Structures are given as C-alpha cells and as structure tokens.
C-alpha cells in the first residue's frame, strides 16, 4: 500500500535524520513514506566529536554514531546508504539518485517527492595548493576522514621513528593548517597523542572568530602549551617526500616538516545540487530559507544545517554558521512542520565554544569588525576575573570582553578566554542577546553564586558593569 | 575641616562596605565623610566561604577577608570596629553607638548622619531547645563562629579518640542540624575532615529550596556518599555529657551522638534596631525598600543585603533572600545613589547554586509550591541528560526540572541536580526568567555547544522542549 505522501531527505546526517525522525513521530508510515539518501558510509554521526576520537578521548568510531542505519530503518525510515542524489528536478518534484551499493558505477533512477529536505551539509575548504591532494594530507569532516587519519597515525606510531618523514629524530610532528575551531581542537588531539604540533594560520592571531585582542590570549596560551603557532602565514604548498607523500607544509616564510598534515580551513555550504536547480542562495553560497526552514519561495522544499544561511539576530544579516547544534534544531523544526505540527527557527546570536587542552574559548554576538560592518558604533571593555571565588582552590583566571552599543548600551557581543568553567558562561550573554538586554540590565542579573562556582560578582557581571560605565562615559560625545 | 555631608553605615560587611567604597569612589572626603560601625571583630568577609575554610579547602581565615579595616581606612572610610549601634533616632537623624574597643562596658555617644545605611545583615536561627547553648554547638555565620569551630575540631582531632563524646570507637562524628545550603555545605566540610556525618532535617527531603522530587535526588546522592541523612525529624534537644558539653542531638525518633554539633537552620533579618525606630518591615521581618534601595518613605535611609526583603520578579512578591551576591549588588547601588550617581535593583529571580562533595544543586525561579501560592497554574517536566556529549570522557548525568505556566508557557522555574558542570547551567534559565521567556522561546536559544561542554541539545534545551510540549498538550483543558 502506497503512503499518502512521500518525504525525501537528501543527506543522512544531523538535519536530515532529525527531520526524518521528528516527522516519523508525528505521522504513521501509511500517512507519510520517508526515504533518505546518504552518499557516504555513515549516517547520524557527530562530526564535532572527530578531534576527540583522533586525540584518544573517545574510543572507537561507533561512539560517534548517534543512530545506526538499522535503527532508522526499524522506525520505518527508508535510509539508503551509498546513494547519491545527482539532480534535482523542482518542476517535476523528483530527484535523480545513483546507488553505489555494489561499488560499481551505480544504477540511476528518478524518485518523486511531495516534501523534500535538502540536508547536504558542507564541504571542507581545500585550497588548490601544490601537493594538497598528496597522501598524508587529511581532513576531519567525516568519519571516513577520521578513520583514515587514525589509521595513518597508528601506522606511523608503530614505526621506530628513524627514517620517518618528520625529521628522523624520533619526534613525531603534526602540522595543522588553520587555527579556527577545528584547527585548535586538532592541535589538542595531536598534543594528546604526543606529537610536536605546529598550527599555521593566515590571521593576525589564532581564532579569527575572536577579536585580535582576545585571540592574542589564545596565542599566548598555545605557546605556553608548547604548540608552535605561526601567524600571518600563507601556505604556499604541501611538501612531499620521494614517495609523493606529504612531508610538511611550506609557507612564504619557511618550511615546517611533518609526519602528518591536517587541514582545518573551515567549510563551505554544499549546495551545488540546489544551485543547479535554481534554488535561492545567499552570499556565502548557503540556501536561503524562511523562518519555518522552507527554502524561500518553495512551498515543499526544506533545508537546514550546514548548507543554509541563518539570520544573525544581532547583525540582522543572514550568515553561514555550520554548527551541529543549529543543524539538529533545524532538522527537528523541519520534521515538525512536515509532520503537521508548527515550529520555527528564530535565528542565531553567534554562540560558539571550544577548547584547546585546558584553555576554554567562547564567543557570542558580534566581533568588533562584524558590528562595524553593519553600521553599529560601540564601546568595548575587557576584564580579568576568576572562575571561582578568589580563595577557592582551583580558581583560574578568565578574561571577558563585552561590546555594547553606543547610546543604547545594548550588548552586541561577548568573548571569553579562560580555563575550566569559563566557556559555558557565554550562555549567560547568549540568552541576554536573545532578549536584547543592555549592559546596564545585565548588571542586575540574578546569577548563581557560591564560592566553588563563581566570585561574588560573576565575571560576566563585572564585564557588564564596566561596559555600562563605558557607555555612560561616552554618552555626551 | 568638616565634610559637607556625613554618611553613616551600620554593619561592616558586604552591603555596608560596598556602599561605603562606591560612595567614596564618587565623592571626595571633603564632600562626604563616611563612618562605618561594625560590632564584630571582622569586616568585609565572605561568610559563604566559611564551610570551605572549615573543610580545609580554604587555608586560613585571612583568605576570607576581602579588605581589611586598615585598607578601608586608607581610602578615607572611617571604619570603627567593635562598635555597636544601639539606637536609631530617625527624627533626630542620629545613631547611638557603644564602643567596645577596650573590652569594657564601652562608652556611648550619639553620631549624626545625613545619609544612613542599614546593613545589619541576618542572625542565625537558634531554636530554644534544651542544651542549645551548650559548648560544642556551633553556628557558621561569622568568622568568629568559624574560628571557634575549627579550634574545637583541631583540639578534638588531636585526641586519641577513646573517651571522646562521639562513642569511644575512634570514629569522629558530626551532626549537622538542617539540610539547606549551609547544612549540605557543612556536611561536605566534615566529610573532607574525615568525620562520619549525620544531617538531620525536618523536611520530607534535604534542600527544601528544591521541590521534593529533586530533593530526593540529593538525598540519594548524600546516602551514596556515606552521609547519614535523617528526614522528617524534629530535633527535641541537644544531648550533653557529664561536663555539660554537647554530645549529640536527640530527635523525636532517636539519638545521634556526636563530637560536634553544627546548626544550619537558616537566618532571619537582623532588624531589631530598625523595628524599634519604626521603619517599615515585611512579613519576614526584613526591611522594605524602594528600587533604589531607599527604606520606604525615608529619603535618606538606605538598606540592603541580608536585612531587607527583595522583589521576586517571578512571583511578584517581596521575599527574604540572604545571599552575598545580592548584598554586594545592594551595596554598590546604595553607594552609587548616595554618591550622586543613579542605580536600581530590579529584583531577584531566586537563583541559588550549591554543592555537596561532587553533587551540584541549583535552582532559579519558583518551586511548585511557591508558584501555586501566588495563584499560578503550571506544567512540570523532569529530564535526565548529561553534562557533556554522551561519548566524551567525564560526562555525568544531570537532571533538569522545568516549571512552565499553563496557557502562556512562560517559564516559572528551573531546578538542576547533577555533577560537575551542572550547577552554573541554571544561569541560562535565570536570564530567561529575567526576560520573561516562554519554554517555547527557550527551545530556540543559541547556547554554546562542543562535545566537551554539552550534548548537542543542552540539557536546559531538552527540558524546554519537553516543557513546551507539556504546555501544548495541556492547552485544551
């Protein structure tokens, strides 16, 4: 018996499978057939967990798989692995799929849809440098990437060291290109594996998702951890050895030999299929959707996750923010709407948190340059406080930067660099940004206090007090 | 040269000395003379830190002193220690003080004021039980209390054990009366000192600042830590030994021998002076103030901290909430206003965080019974999630309870019981309460996510999703 409607999902990861699962909760198989196509070997995996798998904190690939294909199928979601969608026919309401199950060229067929979910995600940036395709250059986007890297590392670590490409002194070396989230997380992973790590970045400071003054704190901390951090560097080529394997990285300033090279240069929306079908894309190449996550002007095509742009509620601009937390929300919202319920995604405020060894790094809202780019004028303050009461054991220094709009005093952004218990404090500011609070209003927030948890003035409150004072001091101008 | 105005502060702790310091920042000594009277031996100390000092996490009393009397005096704040204010003459704008510097009966005099700050704090509850005044019964309100307790513990721990009042088996025993914040923090302190600990409480569960279902989680955890926790118990008397020293506690159900007895039964506003002067008091006995922290209908008398009631923004009712974080804010606001600046205290949302060993306990907003008491109807949900991604090492279970108003879905309260990284998550809900958010709105919050910090759905978001669904499900009724 055919179902009344068919939902087709392209991409079997966070957004796609969350959408499928949520729709299935709301509609029975006889009401809604759900077919999902995934071109890779894995579905529903945590890409964010790959650095921790490589670093050894997470043991085993299966820990990163939230739900197996069999589990999806048991819930009447027809998930087809190794199946690529090669064409989208919007007027015909159908997609062309190629099944690679047998490893051969694959059989092609058209599959019609009533509701379509584009959850094609993002692809890592791989600049066209000489040697970039050499064996020994790794990405960390998929579980296959992670497995290939781990296999290579384990093989390398089994070698005695002499004769290894990294220099023959028995020291294993890793070069990470890019000092963003993936870059610093991979640096930590290699430190945990006992590698000497070099991170090479073109920016003035690591973590270009922070302002340079806060990025400088990350730089200092990484240096203190023994991570060589090269700034303002342009990678010119990948060094290769006699066998053609990657043996390091060359920049305009020098050469950095390595046993392994990892690229952490960020990702771009994977929207070729959508572009070829004429769907609306934003400046970043991400799909544009409405608040219900419908592709704009297309009533039965939905999209979310790493292939869409989302509204930044602070800047008022659409932006590409590839984070698992948004992707999961989008999937849940799409599934609810297809399932006949109602849900919307209001937008993001730009929150992100990461760590490199014991250094916690967090931000929300806009950076100075982002605020200036949309015409905002502002005051900034940076304060230093501690994670716990000053007298409590284990208290650690933390820096908080706050950016508040001139005149209105509205908080525009917060950045935090500290140690344990620092990073998640950014959530205080994230909620305040959602609520449009001023720095002055934030000074009155009733936050949890006890000596093991916070100084009597939480560092975020200290920043708010100082930002509020800065706005008042600047007001007459 | 006399100053143009005199500010008199009664009470040299958080509120009083913050007010003095802030006023001094804004006004020079020739504009404003500042005199502060403290009847005890210490000013500007962290009472919240006393359990950690007793438990050995904090070494030395001086670590709990934020600023010494000498440091205050060096900033032209005339802080008089061992000086008690015994009478307040409002029409005459003066206070009567008794100086006990020499340990004698003290000399009395009147001191006039232009601005008066009542920062008299709170006094611990000591029920009139037989034996309550026996040596060996300790409070933990002041540094003197803490020092007396530590002196007794060190003396006791120097003894061989046999013949000690606790039972003569070499095991040192402590009984803590009351299982609120101070009670559980003192239980931890005694565990850290190697005592066998019994906590006796009259409530159905420990932590009556939580709903009973969440308090039950605390009970289970305390039992698992080896802390004997006696519920629904009425203490009838303090047991004493032949020398008249405290030797345990008797309840209506049994006797609990102990080497040391600590009272953690909460505090009441210390407002006898204000009451005698006819100042307005609320139901709890706390002073009533306006939003600028002026005592109601008294233009030049200010009050804050543990001796006032504050507005609970969720219930709309005044409430006595003796916490250092409010006391410090009040002092800063009073000092700003006296100094000619402008600041207000909007009210509290009822946030508190604590821990007992590795168990973190937090709450904000209203409990079920508090919501019902002000006429609110609501749905409640409790979810179990984890502090980090499920696959990340060190991830720990945490429970989140959310209470949301029927129909509107407005969040009314959140309670959290978990392990590391659980407690401060309550701040997310605290800010949402300040902003009047609904559970549905909270589901869209852009919170920090990375595997070491949170599951991809933060536990607070999971609770919000479930609460939102509960409100929708209940709507037709």
PDB file of C-alpha atoms in Angstrom, chain B residues 4 14 55 68 72 82 110 113 150 178 227 229 251 262 274 276 295 304 318 395 410 466:
ATOM      1  CA  UNK B   4      29.632  68.858  53.633  1.00  0.00           C
ATOM      2  CA  UNK B  14      29.244  43.172  52.099  1.00  0.00           C
ATOM      3  CA  UNK B  55      36.548  21.743  55.387  1.00  0.00           C
ATOM      4  CA  UNK B  68      40.998  44.780  55.977  1.00  0.00           C
ATOM      5  CA  UNK B  72      39.201  50.772  54.204  1.00  0.00           C
ATOM      6  CA  UNK B  82      33.872  46.617  67.943  1.00  0.00           C
ATOM      7  CA  UNK B 110      25.405  59.965  69.537  1.00  0.00           C
ATOM      8  CA  UNK B 113      24.047  61.434  59.849  1.00  0.00           C
ATOM      9  CA  UNK B 150      37.926  24.997  63.777  1.00  0.00           C
ATOM     10  CA  UNK B 178      19.361  21.462  58.893  1.00  0.00           C
ATOM     11  CA  UNK B 227      26.324  10.923  54.702  1.00  0.00           C
ATOM     12  CA  UNK B 229      20.564  11.919  56.169  1.00  0.00           C
ATOM     13  CA  UNK B 251      15.027  13.820  67.802  1.00  0.00           C
ATOM     14  CA  UNK B 262      26.549  22.470  63.913  1.00  0.00           C
ATOM     15  CA  UNK B 274      15.077  49.315  62.530  1.00  0.00           C
ATOM     16  CA  UNK B 276      12.489  49.924  67.302  1.00  0.00           C
ATOM     17  CA  UNK B 295      13.973  52.371  53.011  1.00  0.00           C
ATOM     18  CA  UNK B 304      20.290  46.171  51.542  1.00  0.00           C
ATOM     19  CA  UNK B 318       8.766  40.572  48.347  1.00  0.00           C
ATOM     20  CA  UNK B 395      30.310  13.103  31.036  1.00  0.00           C
ATOM     21  CA  UNK B 410       6.149  31.256  30.475  1.00  0.00           C
ATOM     22  CA  UNK B 466       9.596  18.906  26.912  1.00  0.00           C
TER      23      UNK B 466
END
